[in-house]
Amino acid sequence: MSFPRRASVPVRTRLADGRELLYFFDGERDGEGRPPASLPDDTRELPARPATPGLRYDRLLGEWVSYAAHRQSRTHLPPARECPLCPSSDIRATEIPARDYDVAVFENRFPAFGPGTDGQLRPADGAFEELPAAGRCEVVAFSADHTVSFPGLTRQRVRTVIDAWTHRTAELSSLPGVAQVFIFENRGAEIGVTLHHPHGQIYAYPFATPRTLTQLDRASRYRADGRGDLFADLLADELADGRRIVARGRYWTAYVPYAARMPVEVHVVPHRSVPDLPALTHEERGELSGLYLDVLQRVEGLYPTPSPYISAWYQAPVNHPLRGQYRLHLQVTSPRRDAGKLKYLAGSEAAMGAFIGDVVPEDTAERLRGALPPFEASRDPEDQG
C-alpha cells in the first residue's frame, strides 16, 4: 500500500455494511508520493446498520436527549489482539481493512446520532413525541500503533489529524440537518473509554448543544451591553494577567482559565476570531500542531503515570444567527487532582451544576509550565523538506 505526500482530499472507500471510510496521510513514504491505486476491500459479513436512535425533548431544561439502545452492545475494552481499530491482517479483519494506515476516519458502527440526516430538526409538537436522532457519528483513529497515545504522536502526525478534523468539519457542516460539529477525544478508562486504541470521535448534531448556546447567549449579552467581544476580552485579560498562561505562540495561546472547574483545565484559543477549524489559515493549523501537542505532553508530564483527559473542540453552530460572534477554542480537562486521586462530579456538581474547585488555577498553570521547557513555535512540519 502506497502513501501520498499530503493531499487535501482523502482517499475514500466503504465498509461491508455501507459505512464510509476515509484515509488521511502524513507525507511521502516509500518514495512513492502518490495515492494507492486501490485499497483493500472489507471482507467481513456485517449485520445491517441500526435504526436511527430516538430524540426526546426535555421541556424543563430546554434540551434534547438521544436514546441509542443499540450502543449497549458495542465493543467494550477488548484485549489488543481483538482491537477493532488496529489494521486488518491475514488472520483478522477489523474496521480498517488496510494493513497499515496513518489516520483513518469512518462512520461509527454504533452511532448516537444517525445514520443519515433528516433535514432541519423541528420542535416536538406533543408532550411525548419522539423524533429521529438524525446526524452522523465518526471515529478518528490517530495511528495504526495500538500502544501509542496522542501525546506520543509526532508533530507531523498531529498535523495530519488536524487536517482530518478540518476536512470532516467542513464536509459534515454541509450535510442537511447538521447544526453543530463536535470533535473530541476521551482518553483513559477513568473517563469511560470503550477502546484503548488511540482514537477520537466526531459528532454531527441535529441541534446546537446546550453549552454552546449558553456561551453564545453570554457573548450576545456582553455585546448588547456595549462591552464588545467577550471571547477577545477573555483572552486579552488572561494575557495581561499572565499568571495562568501555559504556552503561547504567534497564533495561539494556552491558559488555565480564571474560573477553571476541573483540577486540570487548559483552554487553547486562537488569537484571531474564527468560528471553526476550516476558517484557520495554513500557518495557524501548523502552529496548532505544535502547541496542542505541547499542552497534552505537559498534562502527561504532571504524574509518573498517564492521566485521563477529555479534549473537546468548541466550534460555532453551522447556521446559527450569532455564529459570527463565536470563537473556536479547545478545552482539555482532566479529573486527576493528585497522583492517586480523581475528582468525581458528585452532589453539587452533578445535581446542581455548581462546581467546587479542588485545585487553585494558578497552581495548576505553574505545574504545567514546569512540566516541560517553554513552548517555542517552529516551522510547520508540512513545510519542512
mmCIF file of C-alpha atoms in Angstrom:
data_model
loop_
_atom_site.group_PDB
_atom_site.id
_atom_site.type_symbol
_atom_site.label_atom_id
_atom_site.label_comp_id
_atom_site.label_asym_id
_atom_site.label_seq_id
_atom_site.Cartn_x
_atom_site.Cartn_y
_atom_site.Cartn_z
ATOM 1 C CA MET A 1 0.000 0.000 0.000
ATOM 2 C CA SER A 2 1.448 3.384 -1.028
ATOM 3 C CA PHE A 3 1.094 6.606 0.934
ATOM 4 C CA PRO A 4 0.936 10.014 -0.752
ATOM 5 C CA ARG A 5 2.564 13.219 0.395
ATOM 6 C CA ARG A 6 -0.231 15.301 1.894
ATOM 7 C CA ALA A 7 -3.409 15.568 -0.136
ATOM 8 C CA SER A 8 -6.265 17.942 0.700
ATOM 9 C CA VAL A 9 -8.733 15.292 -0.417
ATOM 10 C CA PRO A 10 -8.605 11.948 1.435
ATOM 11 C CA VAL A 11 -8.824 8.528 -0.144
ATOM 12 C CA ARG A 12 -12.380 7.194 0.259
ATOM 13 C CA THR A 13 -13.792 3.712 0.387
ATOM 14 C CA ARG A 14 -16.681 1.884 2.081
ATOM 15 C CA LEU A 15 -17.005 -0.857 4.647
ATOM 16 C CA ALA A 16 -19.043 -4.024 4.154
ATOM 17 C CA ASP A 17 -22.241 -2.525 5.616
ATOM 18 C CA GLY A 18 -22.006 0.662 3.532
ATOM 19 C CA ARG A 19 -20.343 2.948 6.091
ATOM 20 C CA GLU A 20 -17.867 5.433 4.670
ATOM 21 C CA LEU A 21 -14.132 5.142 5.452
ATOM 22 C CA LEU A 22 -11.545 7.832 4.675
ATOM 23 C CA TYR A 23 -7.756 7.589 4.833
ATOM 24 C CA PHE A 24 -5.579 10.639 5.527
ATOM 25 C CA PHE A 25 -1.801 10.522 5.042
ATOM 26 C CA ASP A 26 1.221 12.068 6.754
ATOM 27 C CA GLY A 27 3.662 12.558 3.907
ATOM 28 C CA GLU A 28 5.655 10.782 1.310
ATOM 29 C CA ARG A 29 6.527 7.228 2.296
ATOM 30 C CA ASP A 30 8.463 4.527 0.449
ATOM 31 C CA GLY A 31 9.458 7.147 -2.107
ATOM 32 C CA GLU A 32 6.171 6.820 -3.980
ATOM 33 C CA GLY A 33 4.493 10.130 -3.185
ATOM 34 C CA ARG A 34 1.175 9.228 -4.805
ATOM 35 C CA PRO A 35 -2.123 7.734 -3.610
ATOM 36 C CA PRO A 36 -2.550 3.981 -3.810
ATOM 37 C CA ALA A 37 -4.231 2.667 -6.936
ATOM 38 C CA SER A 38 -6.615 0.641 -4.810
ATOM 39 C CA LEU A 39 -7.405 -0.134 -1.202
ATOM 40 C CA PRO A 40 -8.258 -3.500 0.371
ATOM 41 C CA ASP A 41 -11.955 -4.337 0.497
ATOM 42 C CA ASP A 42 -13.782 -5.063 3.729
ATOM 43 C CA THR A 43 -14.310 -8.836 3.546
ATOM 44 C CA ARG A 44 -16.464 -9.185 6.667
ATOM 45 C CA GLU A 45 -20.122 -10.151 6.745
ATOM 46 C CA LEU A 46 -21.714 -7.458 8.890
ATOM 47 C CA PRO A 47 -25.312 -7.051 10.071
ATOM 48 C CA ALA A 48 -27.424 -4.237 8.720
ATOM 49 C CA ARG A 49 -26.857 -0.832 10.255
ATOM 50 C CA PRO A 50 -29.016 0.001 13.286
ATOM 51 C CA ALA A 51 -32.087 2.163 13.085
ATOM 52 C CA THR A 52 -31.685 5.858 13.814
ATOM 53 C CA PRO A 53 -31.956 6.485 17.590
ATOM 54 C CA GLY A 54 -34.839 8.417 19.105
ATOM 55 C CA LEU A 55 -34.646 12.043 20.211
ATOM 56 C CA ARG A 56 -36.702 13.371 23.134
ATOM 57 C CA TYR A 57 -37.095 16.954 24.278
ATOM 58 C CA ASP A 58 -36.708 17.940 27.932
ATOM 59 C CA ARG A 59 -39.226 20.762 28.307
ATOM 60 C CA LEU A 60 -37.962 21.771 31.744
ATOM 61 C CA LEU A 61 -34.354 22.327 30.687
ATOM 62 C CA GLY A 62 -34.968 23.003 27.007
ATOM 63 C CA GLU A 63 -32.524 20.294 25.914
ATOM 64 C CA TRP A 64 -32.574 17.324 23.548
ATOM 65 C CA VAL A 65 -31.667 13.780 24.694
ATOM 66 C CA SER A 66 -30.760 10.956 22.276
ATOM 67 C CA TYR A 67 -31.623 7.326 23.113
ATOM 68 C CA ALA A 68 -29.391 4.853 21.263
ATOM 69 C CA ALA A 69 -30.174 1.482 22.868
ATOM 70 C CA HIS A 70 -28.059 -0.398 20.303
ATOM 71 C CA ARG A 71 -24.934 1.126 21.891
ATOM 72 C CA GLN A 72 -25.376 -1.270 24.821
ATOM 73 C CA SER A 73 -23.854 -3.976 22.608
ATOM 74 C CA ARG A 74 -20.820 -2.009 21.413
ATOM 75 C CA THR A 75 -17.318 -3.383 21.933
ATOM 76 C CA HIS A 76 -16.036 -2.726 25.456
ATOM 77 C CA LEU A 77 -12.315 -2.677 26.320
ATOM 78 C CA PRO A 78 -11.252 -5.698 24.238
ATOM 79 C CA PRO A 79 -7.722 -7.105 24.512
ATOM 80 C CA ALA A 80 -5.221 -5.742 21.990
ATOM 81 C CA ARG A 81 -5.490 -8.869 19.830
ATOM 82 C CA GLU A 82 -9.214 -8.138 19.318
ATOM 83 C CA CYS A 83 -8.993 -4.363 18.838
ATOM 84 C CA PRO A 84 -11.321 -3.218 16.015
ATOM 85 C CA LEU A 85 -9.158 -0.151 15.224
ATOM 86 C CA CYS A 86 -5.919 -1.990 14.519
ATOM 87 C CA PRO A 87 -5.110 -2.661 10.847
ATOM 88 C CA SER A 88 -6.531 -5.803 9.291
ATOM 89 C CA SER A 89 -4.302 -8.836 8.804
ATOM 90 C CA ASP A 90 -4.415 -12.199 7.069
ATOM 91 C CA ILE A 91 -5.983 -13.774 10.145
ATOM 92 C CA ARG A 92 -8.339 -10.989 11.322
ATOM 93 C CA ALA A 93 -10.432 -8.341 9.582
ATOM 94 C CA THR A 94 -11.119 -5.143 11.533
ATOM 95 C CA GLU A 95 -12.966 -1.867 10.984
ATOM 96 C CA ILE A 96 -9.952 -0.716 8.942
ATOM 97 C CA PRO A 97 -9.227 -3.100 6.020
ATOM 98 C CA ALA A 98 -5.783 -1.614 5.264
ATOM 99 C CA ARG A 99 -2.692 -3.467 6.502
ATOM 100 C CA ASP A 100 -1.262 -0.137 7.664
ATOM 101 C CA TYR A 101 -2.504 3.442 7.828
ATOM 102 C CA ASP A 102 -1.691 6.907 9.136
ATOM 103 C CA VAL A 103 -5.084 8.386 10.097
ATOM 104 C CA ALA A 104 -8.411 6.710 9.346
ATOM 105 C CA VAL A 105 -11.899 8.183 9.756
ATOM 106 C CA PHE A 106 -15.032 6.071 9.456
ATOM 107 C CA GLU A 107 -18.698 6.141 10.394
ATOM 108 C CA ASN A 108 -19.295 4.717 13.847
ATOM 109 C CA ARG A 109 -20.888 1.268 13.811
ATOM 110 C CA PHE A 110 -22.797 2.193 16.998
ATOM 111 C CA PRO A 111 -23.818 5.836 16.415
ATOM 112 C CA ALA A 112 -25.515 8.077 18.959
ATOM 113 C CA PHE A 113 -26.884 10.116 16.016
ATOM 114 C CA GLY A 114 -27.777 8.789 12.569
ATOM 115 C CA PRO A 115 -27.131 7.033 10.309
ATOM 116 C CA GLY A 116 -28.189 9.637 7.841
ATOM 117 C CA THR A 117 -29.529 13.135 8.286
ATOM 118 C CA ASP A 118 -33.177 14.099 8.143
ATOM 119 C CA GLY A 119 -33.341 17.772 7.304
ATOM 120 C CA GLN A 120 -33.961 20.538 9.813
ATOM 121 C CA LEU A 121 -34.907 19.375 13.320
ATOM 122 C CA ARG A 122 -38.382 20.670 14.079
ATOM 123 C CA PRO A 123 -39.811 21.354 17.542
ATOM 124 C CA ALA A 124 -41.577 18.450 19.210
ATOM 125 C CA ASP A 125 -45.333 19.014 18.828
ATOM 126 C CA GLY A 126 -46.649 16.717 21.515
ATOM 127 C CA ALA A 127 -45.678 16.263 25.140
ATOM 128 C CA PHE A 128 -44.188 12.830 24.465
ATOM 129 C CA GLU A 129 -43.353 12.976 20.758
ATOM 130 C CA GLU A 130 -40.120 11.213 19.827
ATOM 131 C CA LEU A 131 -38.194 12.456 16.782
ATOM 132 C CA PRO A 132 -35.361 10.724 14.902
ATOM 133 C CA ALA A 133 -31.883 11.497 16.290
ATOM 134 C CA ALA A 134 -30.543 12.188 12.817
ATOM 135 C CA GLY A 135 -26.928 13.174 12.274
ATOM 136 C CA ARG A 136 -23.633 11.383 11.910
ATOM 137 C CA CYS A 137 -21.008 9.936 14.252
ATOM 138 C CA GLU A 138 -17.467 9.182 13.125
ATOM 139 C CA VAL A 139 -14.400 7.553 14.674
ATOM 140 C CA VAL A 140 -10.940 9.049 14.074
ATOM 141 C CA ALA A 141 -8.096 6.541 14.511
ATOM 142 C CA PHE A 142 -4.909 8.533 15.132
ATOM 143 C CA SER A 143 -2.441 5.746 14.413
ATOM 144 C CA ALA A 144 -2.162 2.108 13.400
ATOM 145 C CA ASP A 145 0.017 1.599 16.500
ATOM 146 C CA HIS A 146 -2.193 0.266 19.292
ATOM 147 C CA THR A 147 0.283 1.237 22.018
ATOM 148 C CA VAL A 148 0.818 4.917 21.230
ATOM 149 C CA SER A 149 -1.165 7.807 22.754
ATOM 150 C CA PHE A 150 -1.877 11.252 21.341
ATOM 151 C CA PRO A 151 0.859 12.881 23.466
ATOM 152 C CA GLY A 152 3.250 10.347 21.931
ATOM 153 C CA LEU A 153 2.430 11.191 18.295
ATOM 154 C CA THR A 154 4.878 13.029 16.067
ATOM 155 C CA ARG A 155 4.095 16.625 15.238
ATOM 156 C CA GLN A 156 3.648 15.634 11.604
ATOM 157 C CA ARG A 157 1.005 13.110 12.628
ATOM 158 C CA VAL A 158 -0.762 15.713 14.765
ATOM 159 C CA ARG A 159 -0.876 17.959 11.708
ATOM 160 C CA THR A 160 -2.471 15.124 9.734
ATOM 161 C CA VAL A 161 -5.090 14.690 12.468
ATOM 162 C CA ILE A 162 -5.830 18.426 12.432
ATOM 163 C CA ASP A 163 -6.208 18.315 8.646
ATOM 164 C CA ALA A 164 -8.606 15.381 9.016
ATOM 165 C CA TRP A 165 -10.617 17.267 11.655
ATOM 166 C CA THR A 166 -10.749 20.306 9.369
ATOM 167 C CA HIS A 167 -11.899 18.280 6.370
ATOM 168 C CA ARG A 168 -14.581 16.465 8.345
ATOM 169 C CA THR A 169 -15.884 19.674 9.948
ATOM 170 C CA ALA A 170 -16.322 21.291 6.536
ATOM 171 C CA GLU A 171 -17.974 18.264 4.960
ATOM 172 C CA LEU A 172 -20.238 17.394 7.876
ATOM 173 C CA SER A 173 -21.312 21.041 8.254
ATOM 174 C CA SER A 174 -22.635 20.923 4.694
ATOM 175 C CA LEU A 175 -24.941 17.955 5.336
ATOM 176 C CA PRO A 176 -28.674 18.732 5.608
ATOM 177 C CA GLY A 177 -29.869 18.893 9.188
ATOM 178 C CA VAL A 178 -26.432 19.162 10.839
ATOM 179 C CA ALA A 179 -26.461 22.054 13.304
ATOM 180 C CA GLN A 180 -23.070 21.657 15.002
ATOM 181 C CA VAL A 181 -19.899 19.567 14.613
ATOM 182 C CA PHE A 182 -18.163 18.444 17.796
ATOM 183 C CA ILE A 183 -14.683 16.877 17.780
ATOM 184 C CA PHE A 184 -13.390 15.205 20.924
ATOM 185 C CA GLU A 185 -11.067 12.628 22.423
ATOM 186 C CA ASN A 186 -11.799 10.644 25.583
ATOM 187 C CA ARG A 187 -8.551 9.248 26.972
ATOM 188 C CA GLY A 188 -8.357 6.737 29.824
ATOM 189 C CA ALA A 189 -10.620 4.156 31.426
ATOM 190 C CA GLU A 190 -11.411 6.671 34.181
ATOM 191 C CA ILE A 191 -13.121 8.827 31.543
ATOM 192 C CA GLY A 192 -15.161 5.876 30.270
ATOM 193 C CA VAL A 193 -13.424 4.888 27.033
ATOM 194 C CA THR A 194 -14.514 1.593 25.499
ATOM 195 C CA LEU A 195 -11.397 1.157 23.308
ATOM 196 C CA HIS A 196 -7.770 1.709 24.329
ATOM 197 C CA HIS A 197 -6.532 2.223 20.754
ATOM 198 C CA PRO A 198 -5.608 5.922 20.207
ATOM 199 C CA HIS A 199 -8.701 7.485 18.708
ATOM 200 C CA GLY A 200 -11.200 10.299 18.950
ATOM 201 C CA GLN A 201 -14.722 10.909 17.723
ATOM 202 C CA ILE A 202 -16.780 13.421 15.767
ATOM 203 C CA TYR A 203 -20.468 14.081 16.399
ATOM 204 C CA ALA A 204 -22.565 15.937 13.835
ATOM 205 C CA TYR A 205 -25.531 17.018 15.961
ATOM 206 C CA PRO A 206 -29.002 17.892 14.631
ATOM 207 C CA PHE A 207 -29.113 20.700 17.232
ATOM 208 C CA ALA A 208 -26.770 23.250 18.790
ATOM 209 C CA THR A 209 -25.526 21.929 22.131
ATOM 210 C CA PRO A 210 -26.581 23.463 25.467
ATOM 211 C CA ARG A 211 -23.054 24.523 26.473
ATOM 212 C CA THR A 212 -22.526 26.286 23.154
ATOM 213 C CA LEU A 213 -25.862 28.083 23.359
ATOM 214 C CA THR A 214 -25.018 29.285 26.875
ATOM 215 C CA GLN A 215 -21.716 30.702 25.644
ATOM 216 C CA LEU A 216 -23.421 32.377 22.696
ATOM 217 C CA ASP A 217 -26.026 33.909 24.985
ATOM 218 C CA ARG A 218 -23.317 35.288 27.293
ATOM 219 C CA ALA A 219 -21.391 36.700 24.326
ATOM 220 C CA SER A 220 -24.525 38.284 22.871
ATOM 221 C CA ARG A 221 -25.479 39.927 26.175
ATOM 222 C CA TYR A 222 -21.917 41.175 26.613
ATOM 223 C CA ARG A 223 -22.014 42.782 23.183
ATOM 224 C CA ALA A 224 -25.508 44.208 23.767
ATOM 225 C CA ASP A 225 -24.206 45.898 26.917
ATOM 226 C CA GLY A 226 -21.680 47.750 24.754
ATOM 227 C CA ARG A 227 -18.647 45.847 26.048
ATOM 228 C CA GLY A 228 -17.575 44.335 22.719
ATOM 229 C CA ASP A 229 -16.279 40.811 22.048
ATOM 230 C CA LEU A 230 -16.395 38.593 25.142
ATOM 231 C CA PHE A 231 -14.089 35.933 23.675
ATOM 232 C CA ALA A 232 -11.480 38.553 22.719
ATOM 233 C CA ASP A 233 -11.639 40.197 26.134
ATOM 234 C CA LEU A 234 -11.248 36.868 27.962
ATOM 235 C CA LEU A 235 -8.041 36.173 26.036
ATOM 236 C CA ALA A 236 -6.759 39.737 26.447
ATOM 237 C CA ASP A 237 -7.393 39.666 30.190
ATOM 238 C CA GLU A 238 -5.582 36.338 30.612
ATOM 239 C CA LEU A 239 -2.607 37.612 28.608
ATOM 240 C CA ALA A 240 -2.476 40.810 30.650
ATOM 241 C CA ASP A 241 -2.621 38.889 33.936
ATOM 242 C CA GLY A 242 -0.128 36.271 32.790
ATOM 243 C CA ARG A 243 -0.256 34.005 35.836
ATOM 244 C CA ARG A 244 -2.303 31.268 34.162
ATOM 245 C CA ILE A 245 -0.596 31.243 30.743
ATOM 246 C CA VAL A 246 0.736 27.770 29.931
ATOM 247 C CA ALA A 247 2.089 28.238 26.394
ATOM 248 C CA ARG A 248 1.973 30.997 23.796
ATOM 249 C CA GLY A 249 2.776 31.188 20.106
ATOM 250 C CA ARG A 250 2.259 33.677 17.331
ATOM 251 C CA TYR A 251 -1.276 32.480 16.566
ATOM 252 C CA TRP A 252 -2.419 30.589 19.698
ATOM 253 C CA THR A 253 -2.375 30.846 23.485
ATOM 254 C CA ALA A 254 -2.988 28.072 26.015
ATOM 255 C CA TYR A 255 -4.042 29.041 29.523
ATOM 256 C CA VAL A 256 -5.776 27.740 32.628
ATOM 257 C CA PRO A 257 -8.983 29.802 32.924
ATOM 258 C CA TYR A 258 -9.505 32.014 35.965
ATOM 259 C CA ALA A 259 -12.615 30.021 36.993
ATOM 260 C CA ALA A 260 -11.430 26.530 35.987
ATOM 261 C CA ARG A 261 -13.814 23.802 37.136
ATOM 262 C CA MET A 262 -11.575 20.750 36.847
ATOM 263 C CA PRO A 263 -8.251 20.013 38.611
ATOM 264 C CA VAL A 264 -6.527 20.238 35.218
ATOM 265 C CA GLU A 265 -8.193 22.508 32.680
ATOM 266 C CA VAL A 266 -6.485 24.226 29.758
ATOM 267 C CA HIS A 267 -8.094 26.364 27.079
ATOM 268 C CA VAL A 268 -6.332 26.685 23.720
ATOM 269 C CA VAL A 269 -7.543 29.810 21.914
ATOM 270 C CA PRO A 270 -6.641 31.351 18.535
ATOM 271 C CA HIS A 271 -5.557 34.991 18.591
ATOM 272 C CA ARG A 272 -7.809 35.652 15.597
ATOM 273 C CA SER A 273 -11.581 35.335 15.829
ATOM 274 C CA VAL A 274 -12.606 32.334 13.712
ATOM 275 C CA PRO A 275 -15.778 30.215 14.046
ATOM 276 C CA ASP A 276 -14.346 26.771 13.303
ATOM 277 C CA LEU A 277 -11.347 24.748 12.143
ATOM 278 C CA PRO A 278 -11.941 25.256 8.393
ATOM 279 C CA ALA A 279 -11.590 29.017 8.938
ATOM 280 C CA LEU A 280 -7.969 28.641 10.118
ATOM 281 C CA THR A 281 -5.081 29.504 7.819
ATOM 282 C CA HIS A 282 -2.333 27.082 6.851
ATOM 283 C CA GLU A 283 0.003 28.843 9.294
ATOM 284 C CA GLU A 284 -2.488 28.709 12.155
ATOM 285 C CA ARG A 285 -3.026 24.973 11.708
ATOM 286 C CA GLY A 286 0.727 24.483 11.516
ATOM 287 C CA GLU A 287 1.425 26.207 14.833
ATOM 288 C CA LEU A 288 -1.541 24.450 16.420
ATOM 289 C CA SER A 289 0.043 21.076 15.660
ATOM 290 C CA GLY A 290 2.971 22.026 17.889
ATOM 291 C CA LEU A 291 1.180 23.912 20.648
ATOM 292 C CA TYR A 292 -1.587 21.332 21.067
ATOM 293 C CA LEU A 293 0.969 18.543 21.308
ATOM 294 C CA ASP A 294 2.898 20.642 23.832
ATOM 295 C CA VAL A 295 -0.198 21.061 26.032
ATOM 296 C CA LEU A 296 -1.001 17.335 26.045
ATOM 297 C CA GLN A 297 2.608 16.467 26.827
ATOM 298 C CA ARG A 298 2.528 18.890 29.766
ATOM 299 C CA VAL A 299 -0.604 17.190 31.096
ATOM 300 C CA GLU A 300 1.144 13.846 30.583
ATOM 301 C CA GLY A 301 4.189 15.106 32.478
ATOM 302 C CA LEU A 302 2.353 16.030 35.680
ATOM 303 C CA TYR A 303 2.477 12.493 37.090
ATOM 304 C CA PRO A 304 4.538 9.326 36.579
ATOM 305 C CA THR A 305 1.565 7.521 35.011
ATOM 306 C CA PRO A 306 -0.725 8.685 32.158
ATOM 307 C CA SER A 307 -3.573 10.999 33.137
ATOM 308 C CA PRO A 308 -7.123 10.599 31.840
ATOM 309 C CA TYR A 309 -8.431 13.605 29.943
ATOM 310 C CA ILE A 310 -11.158 14.906 27.657
ATOM 311 C CA SER A 311 -10.101 17.071 24.733
ATOM 312 C CA ALA A 312 -13.072 18.976 23.282
ATOM 313 C CA TRP A 313 -13.256 21.335 20.315
ATOM 314 C CA TYR A 314 -15.872 24.072 20.644
ATOM 315 C CA GLN A 315 -16.969 25.187 17.170
ATOM 316 C CA ALA A 316 -19.687 27.618 16.162
ATOM 317 C CA PRO A 317 -23.097 26.170 15.246
ATOM 318 C CA VAL A 318 -23.431 25.862 11.487
ATOM 319 C CA ASN A 319 -26.340 28.181 10.695
ATOM 320 C CA HIS A 320 -26.940 29.972 13.996
ATOM 321 C CA PRO A 321 -27.736 33.701 13.651
ATOM 322 C CA LEU A 322 -24.976 34.502 16.199
ATOM 323 C CA ARG A 323 -22.369 32.269 14.536
ATOM 324 C CA GLY A 324 -20.184 35.299 13.770
ATOM 325 C CA GLN A 325 -19.911 36.129 17.491
ATOM 326 C CA TYR A 326 -18.478 32.719 18.411
ATOM 327 C CA ARG A 327 -14.770 31.886 18.607
ATOM 328 C CA LEU A 328 -13.298 28.444 18.046
ATOM 329 C CA HIS A 329 -11.470 27.099 21.090
ATOM 330 C CA LEU A 330 -10.253 23.871 22.628
ATOM 331 C CA GLN A 331 -10.746 22.704 26.204
ATOM 332 C CA VAL A 332 -8.556 19.972 27.685
ATOM 333 C CA THR A 333 -9.725 18.771 31.105
ATOM 334 C CA SER A 334 -8.607 16.028 33.473
ATOM 335 C CA PRO A 335 -10.294 14.906 36.707
ATOM 336 C CA ARG A 336 -6.938 13.884 38.191
ATOM 337 C CA ARG A 337 -6.387 16.081 41.254
ATOM 338 C CA ASP A 338 -3.396 14.165 42.633
ATOM 339 C CA ALA A 339 -1.268 11.145 41.740
ATOM 340 C CA GLY A 340 -3.793 8.677 43.158
ATOM 341 C CA LYS A 341 -6.941 10.813 43.360
ATOM 342 C CA LEU A 342 -9.703 11.758 40.942
ATOM 343 C CA LYS A 343 -12.330 14.456 41.189
ATOM 344 C CA TYR A 344 -15.799 12.948 40.878
ATOM 345 C CA LEU A 345 -18.815 15.009 39.910
ATOM 346 C CA ALA A 346 -20.915 14.261 42.972
ATOM 347 C CA GLY A 347 -23.852 16.042 44.614
ATOM 348 C CA SER A 348 -23.203 19.729 43.974
ATOM 349 C CA GLU A 349 -21.631 19.329 40.547
ATOM 350 C CA ALA A 350 -23.788 16.513 39.136
ATOM 351 C CA ALA A 351 -27.135 17.611 40.571
ATOM 352 C CA MET A 352 -26.860 21.408 40.732
ATOM 353 C CA GLY A 353 -24.123 22.166 38.190
ATOM 354 C CA ALA A 354 -22.360 24.148 40.929
ATOM 355 C CA PHE A 355 -18.656 23.274 40.842
ATOM 356 C CA ILE A 356 -16.322 23.315 43.828
ATOM 357 C CA GLY A 357 -12.659 23.513 42.864
ATOM 358 C CA ASP A 358 -10.061 21.245 44.451
ATOM 359 C CA VAL A 359 -7.027 22.941 42.903
ATOM 360 C CA VAL A 360 -6.327 26.669 42.513
ATOM 361 C CA PRO A 361 -5.977 27.509 38.771
ATOM 362 C CA GLU A 362 -2.745 29.468 39.279
ATOM 363 C CA ASP A 363 -1.140 26.410 40.894
ATOM 364 C CA THR A 364 -2.216 24.193 38.009
ATOM 365 C CA ALA A 365 -0.755 26.633 35.471
ATOM 366 C CA GLU A 366 2.540 26.789 37.357
ATOM 367 C CA ARG A 367 2.816 22.998 37.460
ATOM 368 C CA LEU A 368 2.002 22.707 33.741
ATOM 369 C CA ARG A 369 4.615 25.333 32.857
ATOM 370 C CA GLY A 370 7.174 23.413 34.883
ATOM 371 C CA ALA A 371 6.410 20.076 33.248
ATOM 372 C CA LEU A 372 8.332 20.979 30.038
ATOM 373 C CA PRO A 373 10.635 23.740 28.766
ATOM 374 C CA PRO A 374 8.784 26.806 27.422
ATOM 375 C CA PHE A 375 6.950 26.302 24.151
ATOM 376 C CA GLU A 376 8.791 27.560 21.083
ATOM 377 C CA ALA A 377 6.929 27.941 17.823
ATOM 378 C CA SER A 378 8.744 26.223 14.976
ATOM 379 C CA ARG A 379 8.154 25.578 11.321
ATOM 380 C CA ASP A 380 5.117 23.642 10.230
ATOM 381 C CA PRO A 381 6.281 20.041 9.663
ATOM 382 C CA GLU A 382 4.462 20.098 6.332
ATOM 383 C CA ASP A 383 6.736 22.919 5.129
ATOM 384 C CA GLN A 384 9.936 21.131 6.099
ATOM 385 C CA GLY A 385 11.808 19.331 3.386
#
